[in-house]
mmCIF file of C-alpha atoms and ligand atoms in Angstrom:
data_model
loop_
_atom_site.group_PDB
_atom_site.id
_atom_site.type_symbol
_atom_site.label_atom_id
_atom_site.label_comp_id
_atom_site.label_asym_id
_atom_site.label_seq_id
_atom_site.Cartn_x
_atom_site.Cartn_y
_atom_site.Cartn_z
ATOM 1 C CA UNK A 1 -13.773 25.799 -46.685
ATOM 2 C CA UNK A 2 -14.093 27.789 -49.613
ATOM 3 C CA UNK A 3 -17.979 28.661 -49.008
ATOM 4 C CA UNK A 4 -16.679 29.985 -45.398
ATOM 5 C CA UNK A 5 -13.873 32.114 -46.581
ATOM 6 C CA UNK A 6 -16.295 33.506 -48.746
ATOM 7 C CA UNK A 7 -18.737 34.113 -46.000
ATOM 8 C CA UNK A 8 -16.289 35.885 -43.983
ATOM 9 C CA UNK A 9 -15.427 37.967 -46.614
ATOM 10 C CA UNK A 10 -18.669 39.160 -47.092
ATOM 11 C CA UNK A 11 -19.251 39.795 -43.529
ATOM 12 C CA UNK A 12 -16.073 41.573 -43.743
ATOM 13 C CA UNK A 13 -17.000 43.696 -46.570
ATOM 14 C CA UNK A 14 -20.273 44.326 -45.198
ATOM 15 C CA UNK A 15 -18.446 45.859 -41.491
ATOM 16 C CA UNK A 16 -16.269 48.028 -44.203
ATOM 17 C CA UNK A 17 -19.475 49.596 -45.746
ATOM 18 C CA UNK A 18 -18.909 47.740 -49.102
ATOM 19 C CA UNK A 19 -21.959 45.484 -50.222
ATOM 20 C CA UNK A 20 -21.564 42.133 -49.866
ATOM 21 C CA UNK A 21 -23.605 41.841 -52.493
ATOM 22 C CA UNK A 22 -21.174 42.992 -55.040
ATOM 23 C CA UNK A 23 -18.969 39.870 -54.052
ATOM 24 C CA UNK A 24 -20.933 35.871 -55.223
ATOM 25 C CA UNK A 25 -19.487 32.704 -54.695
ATOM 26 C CA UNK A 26 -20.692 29.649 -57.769
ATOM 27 C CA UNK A 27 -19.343 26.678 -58.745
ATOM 28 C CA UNK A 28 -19.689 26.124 -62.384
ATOM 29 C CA UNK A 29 -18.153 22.989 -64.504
ATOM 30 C CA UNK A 30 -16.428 23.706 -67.715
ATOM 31 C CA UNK A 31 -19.312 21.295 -69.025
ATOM 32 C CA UNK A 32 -21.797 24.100 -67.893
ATOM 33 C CA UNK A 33 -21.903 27.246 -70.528
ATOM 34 C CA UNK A 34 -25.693 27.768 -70.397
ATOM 35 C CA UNK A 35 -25.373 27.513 -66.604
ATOM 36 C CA UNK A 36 -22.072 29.876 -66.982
ATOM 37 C CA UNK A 37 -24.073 32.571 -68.950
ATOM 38 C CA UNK A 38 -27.305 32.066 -66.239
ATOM 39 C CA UNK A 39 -24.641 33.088 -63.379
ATOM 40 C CA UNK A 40 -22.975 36.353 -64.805
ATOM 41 C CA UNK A 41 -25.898 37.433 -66.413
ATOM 42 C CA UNK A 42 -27.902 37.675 -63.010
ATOM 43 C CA UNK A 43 -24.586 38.674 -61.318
ATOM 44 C CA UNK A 44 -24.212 41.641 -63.537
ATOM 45 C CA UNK A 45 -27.976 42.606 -62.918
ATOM 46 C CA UNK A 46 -27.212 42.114 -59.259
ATOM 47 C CA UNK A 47 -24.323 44.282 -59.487
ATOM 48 C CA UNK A 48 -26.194 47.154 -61.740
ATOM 49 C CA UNK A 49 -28.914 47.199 -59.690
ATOM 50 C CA UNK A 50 -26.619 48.204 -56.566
ATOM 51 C CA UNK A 51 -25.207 51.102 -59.115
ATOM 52 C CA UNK A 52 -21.790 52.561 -58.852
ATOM 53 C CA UNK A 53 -19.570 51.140 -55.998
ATOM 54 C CA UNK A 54 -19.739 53.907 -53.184
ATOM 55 C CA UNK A 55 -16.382 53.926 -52.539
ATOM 56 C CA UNK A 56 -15.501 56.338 -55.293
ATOM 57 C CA UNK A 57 -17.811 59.019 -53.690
ATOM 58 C CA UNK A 58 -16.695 57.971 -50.393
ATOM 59 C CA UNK A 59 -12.765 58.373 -50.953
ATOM 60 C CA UNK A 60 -14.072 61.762 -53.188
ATOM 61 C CA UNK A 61 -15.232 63.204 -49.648
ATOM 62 C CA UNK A 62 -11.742 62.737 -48.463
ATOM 63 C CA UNK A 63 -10.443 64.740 -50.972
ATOM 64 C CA UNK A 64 -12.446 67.691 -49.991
ATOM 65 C CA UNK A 65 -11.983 67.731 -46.848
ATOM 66 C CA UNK B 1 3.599 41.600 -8.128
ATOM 67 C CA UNK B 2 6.639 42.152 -9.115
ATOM 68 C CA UNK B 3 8.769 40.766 -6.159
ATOM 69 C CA UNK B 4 6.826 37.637 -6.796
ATOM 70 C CA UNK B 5 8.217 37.806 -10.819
ATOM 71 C CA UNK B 6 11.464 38.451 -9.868
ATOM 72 C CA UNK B 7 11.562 35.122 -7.126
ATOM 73 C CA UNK B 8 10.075 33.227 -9.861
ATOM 74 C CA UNK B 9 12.825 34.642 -12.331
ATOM 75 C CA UNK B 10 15.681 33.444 -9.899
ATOM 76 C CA UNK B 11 15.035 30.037 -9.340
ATOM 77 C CA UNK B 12 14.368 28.998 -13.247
ATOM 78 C CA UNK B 13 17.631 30.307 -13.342
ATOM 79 C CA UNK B 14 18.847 28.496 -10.258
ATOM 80 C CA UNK B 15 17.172 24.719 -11.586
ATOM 81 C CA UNK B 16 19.119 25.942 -14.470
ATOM 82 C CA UNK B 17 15.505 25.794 -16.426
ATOM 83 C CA UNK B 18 16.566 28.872 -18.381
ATOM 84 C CA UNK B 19 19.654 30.447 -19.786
ATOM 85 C CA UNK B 20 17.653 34.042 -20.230
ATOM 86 C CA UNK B 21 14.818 35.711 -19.770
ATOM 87 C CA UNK B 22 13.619 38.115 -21.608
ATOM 88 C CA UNK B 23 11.466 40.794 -20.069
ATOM 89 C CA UNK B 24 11.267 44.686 -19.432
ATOM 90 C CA UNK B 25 13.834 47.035 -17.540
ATOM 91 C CA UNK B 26 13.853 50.504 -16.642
ATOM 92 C CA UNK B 27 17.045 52.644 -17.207
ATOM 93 C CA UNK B 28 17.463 56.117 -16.937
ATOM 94 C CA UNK B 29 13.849 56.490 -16.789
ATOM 95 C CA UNK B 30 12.804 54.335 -19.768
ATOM 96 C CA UNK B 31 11.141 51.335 -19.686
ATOM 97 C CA UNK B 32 12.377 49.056 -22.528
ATOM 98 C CA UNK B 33 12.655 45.138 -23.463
ATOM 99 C CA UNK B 34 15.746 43.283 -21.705
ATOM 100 C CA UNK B 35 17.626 40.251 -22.098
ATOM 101 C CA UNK B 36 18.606 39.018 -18.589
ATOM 102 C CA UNK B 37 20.967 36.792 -18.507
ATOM 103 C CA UNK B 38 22.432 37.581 -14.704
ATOM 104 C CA UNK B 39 19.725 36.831 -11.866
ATOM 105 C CA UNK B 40 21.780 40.012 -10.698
ATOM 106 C CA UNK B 41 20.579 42.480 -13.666
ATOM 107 C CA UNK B 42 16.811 41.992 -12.011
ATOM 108 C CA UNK B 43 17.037 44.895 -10.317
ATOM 109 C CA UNK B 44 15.069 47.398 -12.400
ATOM 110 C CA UNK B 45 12.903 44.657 -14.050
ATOM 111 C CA UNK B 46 9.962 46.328 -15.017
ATOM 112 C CA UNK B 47 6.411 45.306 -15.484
ATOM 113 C CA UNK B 48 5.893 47.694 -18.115
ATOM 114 C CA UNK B 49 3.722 50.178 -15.965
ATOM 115 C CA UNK B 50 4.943 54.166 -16.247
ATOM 116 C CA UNK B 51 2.257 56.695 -16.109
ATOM 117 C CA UNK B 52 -0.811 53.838 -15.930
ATOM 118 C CA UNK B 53 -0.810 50.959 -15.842
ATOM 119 C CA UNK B 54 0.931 48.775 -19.285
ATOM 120 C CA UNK B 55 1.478 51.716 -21.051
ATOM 121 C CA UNK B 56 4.845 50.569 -22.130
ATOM 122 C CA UNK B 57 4.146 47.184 -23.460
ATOM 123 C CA UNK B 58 6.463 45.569 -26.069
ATOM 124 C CA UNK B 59 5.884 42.697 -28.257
ATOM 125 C CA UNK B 60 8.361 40.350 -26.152
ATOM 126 C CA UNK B 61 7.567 37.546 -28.489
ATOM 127 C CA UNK B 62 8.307 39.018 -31.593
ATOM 128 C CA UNK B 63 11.809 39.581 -29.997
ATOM 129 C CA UNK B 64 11.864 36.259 -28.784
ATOM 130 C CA UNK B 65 12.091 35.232 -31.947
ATOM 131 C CA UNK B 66 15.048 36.938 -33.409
ATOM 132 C CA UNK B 67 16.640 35.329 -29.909
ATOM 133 C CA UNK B 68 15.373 31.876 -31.001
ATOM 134 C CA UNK B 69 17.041 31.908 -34.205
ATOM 135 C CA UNK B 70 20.355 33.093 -33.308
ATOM 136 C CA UNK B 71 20.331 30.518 -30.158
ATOM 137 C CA UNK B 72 18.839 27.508 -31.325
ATOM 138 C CA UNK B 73 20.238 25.486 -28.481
ATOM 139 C CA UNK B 74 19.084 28.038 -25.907
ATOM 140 C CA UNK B 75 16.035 27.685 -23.620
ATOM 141 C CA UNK B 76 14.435 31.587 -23.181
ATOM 142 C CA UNK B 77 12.380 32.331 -20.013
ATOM 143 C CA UNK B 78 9.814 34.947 -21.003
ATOM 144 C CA UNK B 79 7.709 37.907 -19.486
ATOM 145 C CA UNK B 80 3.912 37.737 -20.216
ATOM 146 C CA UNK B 81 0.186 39.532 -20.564
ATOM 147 C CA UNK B 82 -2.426 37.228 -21.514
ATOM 148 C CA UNK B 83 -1.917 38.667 -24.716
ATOM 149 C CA UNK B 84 1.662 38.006 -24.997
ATOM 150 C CA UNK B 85 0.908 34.396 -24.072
ATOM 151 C CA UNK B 86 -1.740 34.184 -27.006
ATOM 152 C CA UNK B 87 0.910 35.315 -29.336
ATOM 153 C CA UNK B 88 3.557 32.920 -28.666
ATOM 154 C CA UNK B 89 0.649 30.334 -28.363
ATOM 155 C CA UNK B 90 0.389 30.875 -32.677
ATOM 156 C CA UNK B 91 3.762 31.844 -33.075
ATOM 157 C CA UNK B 92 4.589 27.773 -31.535
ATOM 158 C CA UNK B 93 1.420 26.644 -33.707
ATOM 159 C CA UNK B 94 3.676 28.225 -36.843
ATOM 160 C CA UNK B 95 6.734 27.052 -35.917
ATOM 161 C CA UNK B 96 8.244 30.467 -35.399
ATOM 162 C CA UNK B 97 8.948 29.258 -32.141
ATOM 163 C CA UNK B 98 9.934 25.924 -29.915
ATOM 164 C CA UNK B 99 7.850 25.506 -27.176
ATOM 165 C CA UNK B 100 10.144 23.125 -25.399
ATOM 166 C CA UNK B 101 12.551 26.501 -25.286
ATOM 167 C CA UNK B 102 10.218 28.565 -23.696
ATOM 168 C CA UNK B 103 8.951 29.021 -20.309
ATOM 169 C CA UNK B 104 6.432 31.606 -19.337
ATOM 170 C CA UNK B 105 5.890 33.623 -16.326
ATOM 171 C CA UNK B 106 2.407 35.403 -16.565
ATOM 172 C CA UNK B 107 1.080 37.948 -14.722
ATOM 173 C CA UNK B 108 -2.535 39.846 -14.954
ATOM 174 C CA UNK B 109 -3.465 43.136 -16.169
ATOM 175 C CA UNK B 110 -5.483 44.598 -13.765
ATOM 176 C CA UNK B 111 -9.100 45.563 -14.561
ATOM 177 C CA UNK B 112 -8.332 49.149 -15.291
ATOM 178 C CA UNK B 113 -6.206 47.936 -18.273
ATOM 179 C CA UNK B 114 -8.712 45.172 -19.464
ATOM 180 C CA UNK B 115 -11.474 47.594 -19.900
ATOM 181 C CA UNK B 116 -9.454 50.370 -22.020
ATOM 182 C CA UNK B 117 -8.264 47.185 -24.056
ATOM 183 C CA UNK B 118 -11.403 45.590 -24.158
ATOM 184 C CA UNK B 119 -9.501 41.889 -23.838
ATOM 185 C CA UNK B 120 -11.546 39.137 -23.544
ATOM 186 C CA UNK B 121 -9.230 37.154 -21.400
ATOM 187 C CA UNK B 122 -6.301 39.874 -19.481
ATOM 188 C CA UNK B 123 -4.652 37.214 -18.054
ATOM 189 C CA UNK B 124 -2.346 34.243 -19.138
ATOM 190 C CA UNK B 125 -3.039 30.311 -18.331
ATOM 191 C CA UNK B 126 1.101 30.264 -16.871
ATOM 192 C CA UNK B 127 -0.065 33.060 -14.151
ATOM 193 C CA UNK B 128 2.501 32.735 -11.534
ATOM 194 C CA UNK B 129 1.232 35.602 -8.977
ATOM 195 C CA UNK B 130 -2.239 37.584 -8.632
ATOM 196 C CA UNK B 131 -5.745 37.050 -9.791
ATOM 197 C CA UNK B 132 -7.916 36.070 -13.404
ATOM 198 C CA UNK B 133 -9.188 39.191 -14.278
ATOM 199 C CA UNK B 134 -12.481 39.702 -15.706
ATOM 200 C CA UNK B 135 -12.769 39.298 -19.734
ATOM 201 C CA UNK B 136 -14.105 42.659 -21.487
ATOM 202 C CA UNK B 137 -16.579 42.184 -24.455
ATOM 203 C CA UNK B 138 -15.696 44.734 -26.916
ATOM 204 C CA UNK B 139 -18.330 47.431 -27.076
ATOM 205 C CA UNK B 140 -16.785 49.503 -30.083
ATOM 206 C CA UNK B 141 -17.698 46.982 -32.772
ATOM 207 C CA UNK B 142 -21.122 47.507 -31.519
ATOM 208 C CA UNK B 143 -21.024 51.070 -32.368
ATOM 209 C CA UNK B 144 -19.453 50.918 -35.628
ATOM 210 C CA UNK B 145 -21.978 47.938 -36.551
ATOM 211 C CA UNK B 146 -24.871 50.341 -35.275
ATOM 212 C CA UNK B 147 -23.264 53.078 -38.069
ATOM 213 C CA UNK B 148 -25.015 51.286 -41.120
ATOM 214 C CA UNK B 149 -23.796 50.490 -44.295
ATOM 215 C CA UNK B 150 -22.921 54.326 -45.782
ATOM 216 C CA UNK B 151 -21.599 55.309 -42.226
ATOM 217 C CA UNK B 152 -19.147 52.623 -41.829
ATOM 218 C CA UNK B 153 -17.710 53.237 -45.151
ATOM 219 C CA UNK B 154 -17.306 57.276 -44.485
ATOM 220 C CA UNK B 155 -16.010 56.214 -40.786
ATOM 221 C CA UNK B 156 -13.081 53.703 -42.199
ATOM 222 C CA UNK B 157 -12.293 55.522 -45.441
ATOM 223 C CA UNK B 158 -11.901 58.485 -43.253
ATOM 224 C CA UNK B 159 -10.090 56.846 -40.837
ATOM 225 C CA UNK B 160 -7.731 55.324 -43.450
ATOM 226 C CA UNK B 161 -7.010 58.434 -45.391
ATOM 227 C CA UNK B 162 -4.930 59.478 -42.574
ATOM 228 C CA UNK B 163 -2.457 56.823 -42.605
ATOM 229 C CA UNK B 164 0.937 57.488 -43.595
ATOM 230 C CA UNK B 165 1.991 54.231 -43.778
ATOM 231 C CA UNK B 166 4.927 53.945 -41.606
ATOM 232 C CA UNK B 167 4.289 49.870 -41.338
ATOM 233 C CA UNK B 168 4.491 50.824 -37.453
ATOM 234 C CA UNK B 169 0.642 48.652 -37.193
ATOM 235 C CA UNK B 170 2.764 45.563 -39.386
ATOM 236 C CA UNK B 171 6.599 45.954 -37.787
ATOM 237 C CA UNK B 172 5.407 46.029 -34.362
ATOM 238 C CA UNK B 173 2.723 43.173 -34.524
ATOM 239 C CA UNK B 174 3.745 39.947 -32.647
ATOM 240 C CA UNK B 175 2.624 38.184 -35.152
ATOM 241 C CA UNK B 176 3.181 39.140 -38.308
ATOM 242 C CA UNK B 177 6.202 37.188 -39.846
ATOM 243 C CA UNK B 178 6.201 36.739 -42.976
ATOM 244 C CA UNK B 179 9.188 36.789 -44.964
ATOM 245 C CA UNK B 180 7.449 38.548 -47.839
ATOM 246 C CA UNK B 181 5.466 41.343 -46.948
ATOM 247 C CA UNK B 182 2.268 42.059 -49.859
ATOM 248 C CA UNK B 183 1.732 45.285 -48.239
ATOM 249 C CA UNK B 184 6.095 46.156 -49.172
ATOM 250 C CA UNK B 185 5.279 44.235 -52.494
ATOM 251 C CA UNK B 186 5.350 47.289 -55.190
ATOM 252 C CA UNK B 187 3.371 46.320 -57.677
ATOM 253 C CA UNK B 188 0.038 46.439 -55.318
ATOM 254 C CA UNK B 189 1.085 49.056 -53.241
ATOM 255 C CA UNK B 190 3.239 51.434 -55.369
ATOM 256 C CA UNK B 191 5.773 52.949 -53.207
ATOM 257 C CA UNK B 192 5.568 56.819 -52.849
ATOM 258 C CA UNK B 193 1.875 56.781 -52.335
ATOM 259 C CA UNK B 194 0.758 58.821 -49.627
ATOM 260 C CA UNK B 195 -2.129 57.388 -48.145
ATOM 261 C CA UNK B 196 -1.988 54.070 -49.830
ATOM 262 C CA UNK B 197 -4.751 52.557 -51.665
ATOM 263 C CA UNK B 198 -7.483 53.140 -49.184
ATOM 264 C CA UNK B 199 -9.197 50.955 -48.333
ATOM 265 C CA UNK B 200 -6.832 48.235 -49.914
ATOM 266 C CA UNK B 201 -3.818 48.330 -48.000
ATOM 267 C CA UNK B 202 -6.168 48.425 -44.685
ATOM 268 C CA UNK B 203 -8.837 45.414 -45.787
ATOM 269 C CA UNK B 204 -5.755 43.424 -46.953
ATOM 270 C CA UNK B 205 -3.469 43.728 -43.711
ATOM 271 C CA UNK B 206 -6.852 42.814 -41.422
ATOM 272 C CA UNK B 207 -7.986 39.924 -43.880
ATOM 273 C CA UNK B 208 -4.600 38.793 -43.910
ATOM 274 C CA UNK B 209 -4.999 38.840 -39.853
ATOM 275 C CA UNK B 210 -7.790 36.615 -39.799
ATOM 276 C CA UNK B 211 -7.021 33.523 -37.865
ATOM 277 C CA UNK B 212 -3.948 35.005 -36.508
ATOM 278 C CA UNK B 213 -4.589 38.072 -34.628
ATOM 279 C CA UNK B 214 -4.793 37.599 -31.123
ATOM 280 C CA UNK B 215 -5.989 40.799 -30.399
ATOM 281 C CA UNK B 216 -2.897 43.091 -28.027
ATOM 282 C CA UNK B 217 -3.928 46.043 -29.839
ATOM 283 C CA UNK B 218 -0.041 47.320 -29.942
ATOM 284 C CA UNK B 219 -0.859 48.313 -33.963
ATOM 285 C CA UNK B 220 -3.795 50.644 -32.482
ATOM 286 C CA UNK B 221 -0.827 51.935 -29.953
ATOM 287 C CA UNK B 222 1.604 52.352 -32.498
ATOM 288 C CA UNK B 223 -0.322 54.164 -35.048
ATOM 289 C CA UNK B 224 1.093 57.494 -35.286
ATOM 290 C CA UNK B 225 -1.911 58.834 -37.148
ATOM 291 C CA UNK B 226 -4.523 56.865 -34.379
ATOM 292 C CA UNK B 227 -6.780 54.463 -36.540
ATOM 293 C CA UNK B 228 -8.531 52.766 -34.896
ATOM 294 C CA UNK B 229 -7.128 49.195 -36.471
ATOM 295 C CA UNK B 230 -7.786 47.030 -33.093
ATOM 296 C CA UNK B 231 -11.517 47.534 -33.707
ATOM 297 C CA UNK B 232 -11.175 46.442 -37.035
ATOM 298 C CA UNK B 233 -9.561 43.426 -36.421
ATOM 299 C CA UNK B 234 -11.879 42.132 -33.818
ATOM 300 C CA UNK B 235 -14.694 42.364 -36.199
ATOM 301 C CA UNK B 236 -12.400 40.069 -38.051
ATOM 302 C CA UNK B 237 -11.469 37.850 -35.311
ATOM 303 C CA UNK B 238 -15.351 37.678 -34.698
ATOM 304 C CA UNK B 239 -16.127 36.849 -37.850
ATOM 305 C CA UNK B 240 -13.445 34.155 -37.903
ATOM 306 C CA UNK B 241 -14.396 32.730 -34.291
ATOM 307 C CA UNK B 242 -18.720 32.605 -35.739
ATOM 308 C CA UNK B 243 -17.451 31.099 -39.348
ATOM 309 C CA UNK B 244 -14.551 28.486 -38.728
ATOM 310 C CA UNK B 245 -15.201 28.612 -34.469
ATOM 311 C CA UNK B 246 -11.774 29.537 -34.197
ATOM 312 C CA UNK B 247 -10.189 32.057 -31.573
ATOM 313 C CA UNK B 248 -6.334 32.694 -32.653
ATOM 314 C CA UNK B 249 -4.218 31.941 -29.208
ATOM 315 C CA UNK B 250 -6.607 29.880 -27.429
ATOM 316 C CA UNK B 251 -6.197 26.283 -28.532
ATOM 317 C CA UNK B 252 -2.771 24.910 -28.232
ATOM 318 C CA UNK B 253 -3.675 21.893 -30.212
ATOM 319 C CA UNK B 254 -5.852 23.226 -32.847
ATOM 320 C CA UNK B 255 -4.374 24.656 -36.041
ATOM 321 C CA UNK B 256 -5.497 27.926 -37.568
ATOM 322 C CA UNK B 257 -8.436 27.231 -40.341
ATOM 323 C CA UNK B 258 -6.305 29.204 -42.939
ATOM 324 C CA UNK B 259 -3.430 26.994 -42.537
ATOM 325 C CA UNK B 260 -5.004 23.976 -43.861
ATOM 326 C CA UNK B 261 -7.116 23.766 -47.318
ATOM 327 C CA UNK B 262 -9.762 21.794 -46.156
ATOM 328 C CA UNK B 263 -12.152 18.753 -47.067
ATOM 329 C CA UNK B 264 -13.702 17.985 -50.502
ATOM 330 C CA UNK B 265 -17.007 19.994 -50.790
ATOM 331 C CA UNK B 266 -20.456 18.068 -51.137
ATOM 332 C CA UNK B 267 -22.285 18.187 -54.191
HETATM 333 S S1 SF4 C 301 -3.885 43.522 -32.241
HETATM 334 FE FE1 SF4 C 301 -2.608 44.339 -33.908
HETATM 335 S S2 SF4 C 301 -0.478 44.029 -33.244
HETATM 336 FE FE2 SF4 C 301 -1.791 42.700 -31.950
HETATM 337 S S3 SF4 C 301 -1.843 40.699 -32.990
HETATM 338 FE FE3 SF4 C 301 -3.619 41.858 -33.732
HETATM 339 S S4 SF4 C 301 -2.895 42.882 -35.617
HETATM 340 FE FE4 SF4 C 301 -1.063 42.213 -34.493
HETATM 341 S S1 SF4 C 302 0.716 52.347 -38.081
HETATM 342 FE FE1 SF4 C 302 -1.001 53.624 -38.783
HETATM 343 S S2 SF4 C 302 -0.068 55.121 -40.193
HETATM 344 FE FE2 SF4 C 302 1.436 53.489 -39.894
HETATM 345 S S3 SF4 C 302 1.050 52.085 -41.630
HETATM 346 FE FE3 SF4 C 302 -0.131 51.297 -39.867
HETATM 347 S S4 SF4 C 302 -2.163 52.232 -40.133
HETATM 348 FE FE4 SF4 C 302 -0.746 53.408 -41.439
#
């Protein structure tokens, strides 16, 4: 259930112009802390790689205008 | 058409099915909702048709639901659209409403109105007079998908900046009932804040739609500032339908998928 929420968010995201990729769904155990470390680490390169969110230079357009 | 309604109207009264029926009326030139509660007050009942045709639609079932819960005891006979019938379709799935106390007399749009509204299904299942119109797939999420990623985001965030929010697209929404509003909740959306949070306020009023809206498009008609929010939400309503395959007003017997938590994931 969870999985699918998440899935529609992304899709939802994604038809707002957001990333989807800036959004990740993982199940870790409290047992898990290498595992932990593994998943934010490669989030945050995920996330750094797609750079600053767009938004800000989207809703800075607005302003302008 | 409407003779037909009005018939209809008369004899649930006369096998004393109903005690009132709630519909439209036109008075002094203004088409409004109605409480009947005289076969004798039909005169004037209205479709909702003015200048073209359902340009003054209400949401009848929202109303119908102040009714219900001042007269518990009474049984409502009620005016709808296919959309209309969606609506009350959720609003008995979410107990806003008693079936048992409700009687429908549907009518069609007519293909004119179906195609500005692209509805998928401009008719109701309790049709007591005219034809199943043809269902409209909606071309305009098409167009937005087609606007890629950077294009979307400039078309909504533009789109959004406009709003002024009025709540018109939340107060006028047949199904949108919550006691608590998050969007009138000021700690995450400060009051005073002209537009609010965009695109916050928008993303959380359609995500908070999924599974529930059933697609009338009266927000879109009541948006002072015209964003496009019926667009939005059947993206969402898409989305919803491919994930969970789950159309909000459809099924009577099956229960939205974000009204129950679900099974045990596998490992
Ligand atoms: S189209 Fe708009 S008013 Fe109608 S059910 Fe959906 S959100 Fe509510
Ligand atoms: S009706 Fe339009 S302007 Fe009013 S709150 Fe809704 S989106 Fe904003």
């Amino acid at each position: 259930m969870t999985a699918k929420r998440i899935r529609f968010l992304k899709e939802f995201l994604s038809f707002s112009g957001i990333e989807p990729d800036r959004l990740r769904l993982e199940w870790v155990s409290s047992a898990e802390a290498t595992r932990f470390v593994e998943v934010i680490t490669d989030f945050i390169d995920q996330v750094k790689e797609l750079g600053p969110s767009p938004l800000k230079a989207a809703l800075a357009a607005q302003d302008l205008n | 058409m409407k003779e037909t309604i009005i018939e209809k109207v008369k004899d649930l009264f006369e096998d004393s099915r109903i005690e009132a029926f709630l519909g439209l009326k036109e008075e002094n030139g203004q088409i409004g909702p109605y409480l009947f509660t005289d076969p004798k007050d039909l005169e004037g009942f209205s479709l909702g048709d003015k200048e073209w045709p359902g340009d003054k639609r209400y949401p009848l079932s929202k109303i119908l639901i102040a009714l219900a819960q001042k007269y518990p005891e009474n049984r409502f006979g009620i005016l709808v659209r296919g959309c209309d019938e969606r609506a009350l379709n959720e609003l008995f799935k979410w107990n806003q409403l008693n079936e048992e106390h409700v009687v429908m007399v549907g009518f069609p749009c007519p293909q004119e109105l179906a195609e500005a509204c692209e509805c998928p299904k401009p008719y109701p299942e309790s049709l007591v007079v005219g034809e199943k119109v043809k269902g409209i797939k909606s071309k305009k999420v098409e167009v937005i998908l087609n606007m890629g990623m950077e294009g979307r985001l400039k078309y909504w965030t533009e789109r959004f900046s406009r709003c002024i929010k009025c709540y018109g697209c939340r107060n006028v929404c047949p199904v949108c009932f919550c006691n608590e509003c998050e969007l009138a909740n000021d700690d995450l959306i400060p009051s005073g804040e002209i537009p609010p949070e965009n695109p916050i306020f928008h993303l959380v009023r359609a995500a908070h739609m999924a599974g529930r809206c059933i697609d009338c498009g009266l927000c879109e008609e009541a948006c002072p500032v015209g964003i496009p929010l019926r667009t939005l939400y059947k993206k969402v309503a898409d989305i919803v339908d491919s994930e969970f395959g789950y159309r909000p007003g459809y099924q009577k017997d099956q229960k939205s998928p974000f009204n129950i938590l679900g099974e045990r994931p596998e490992d």
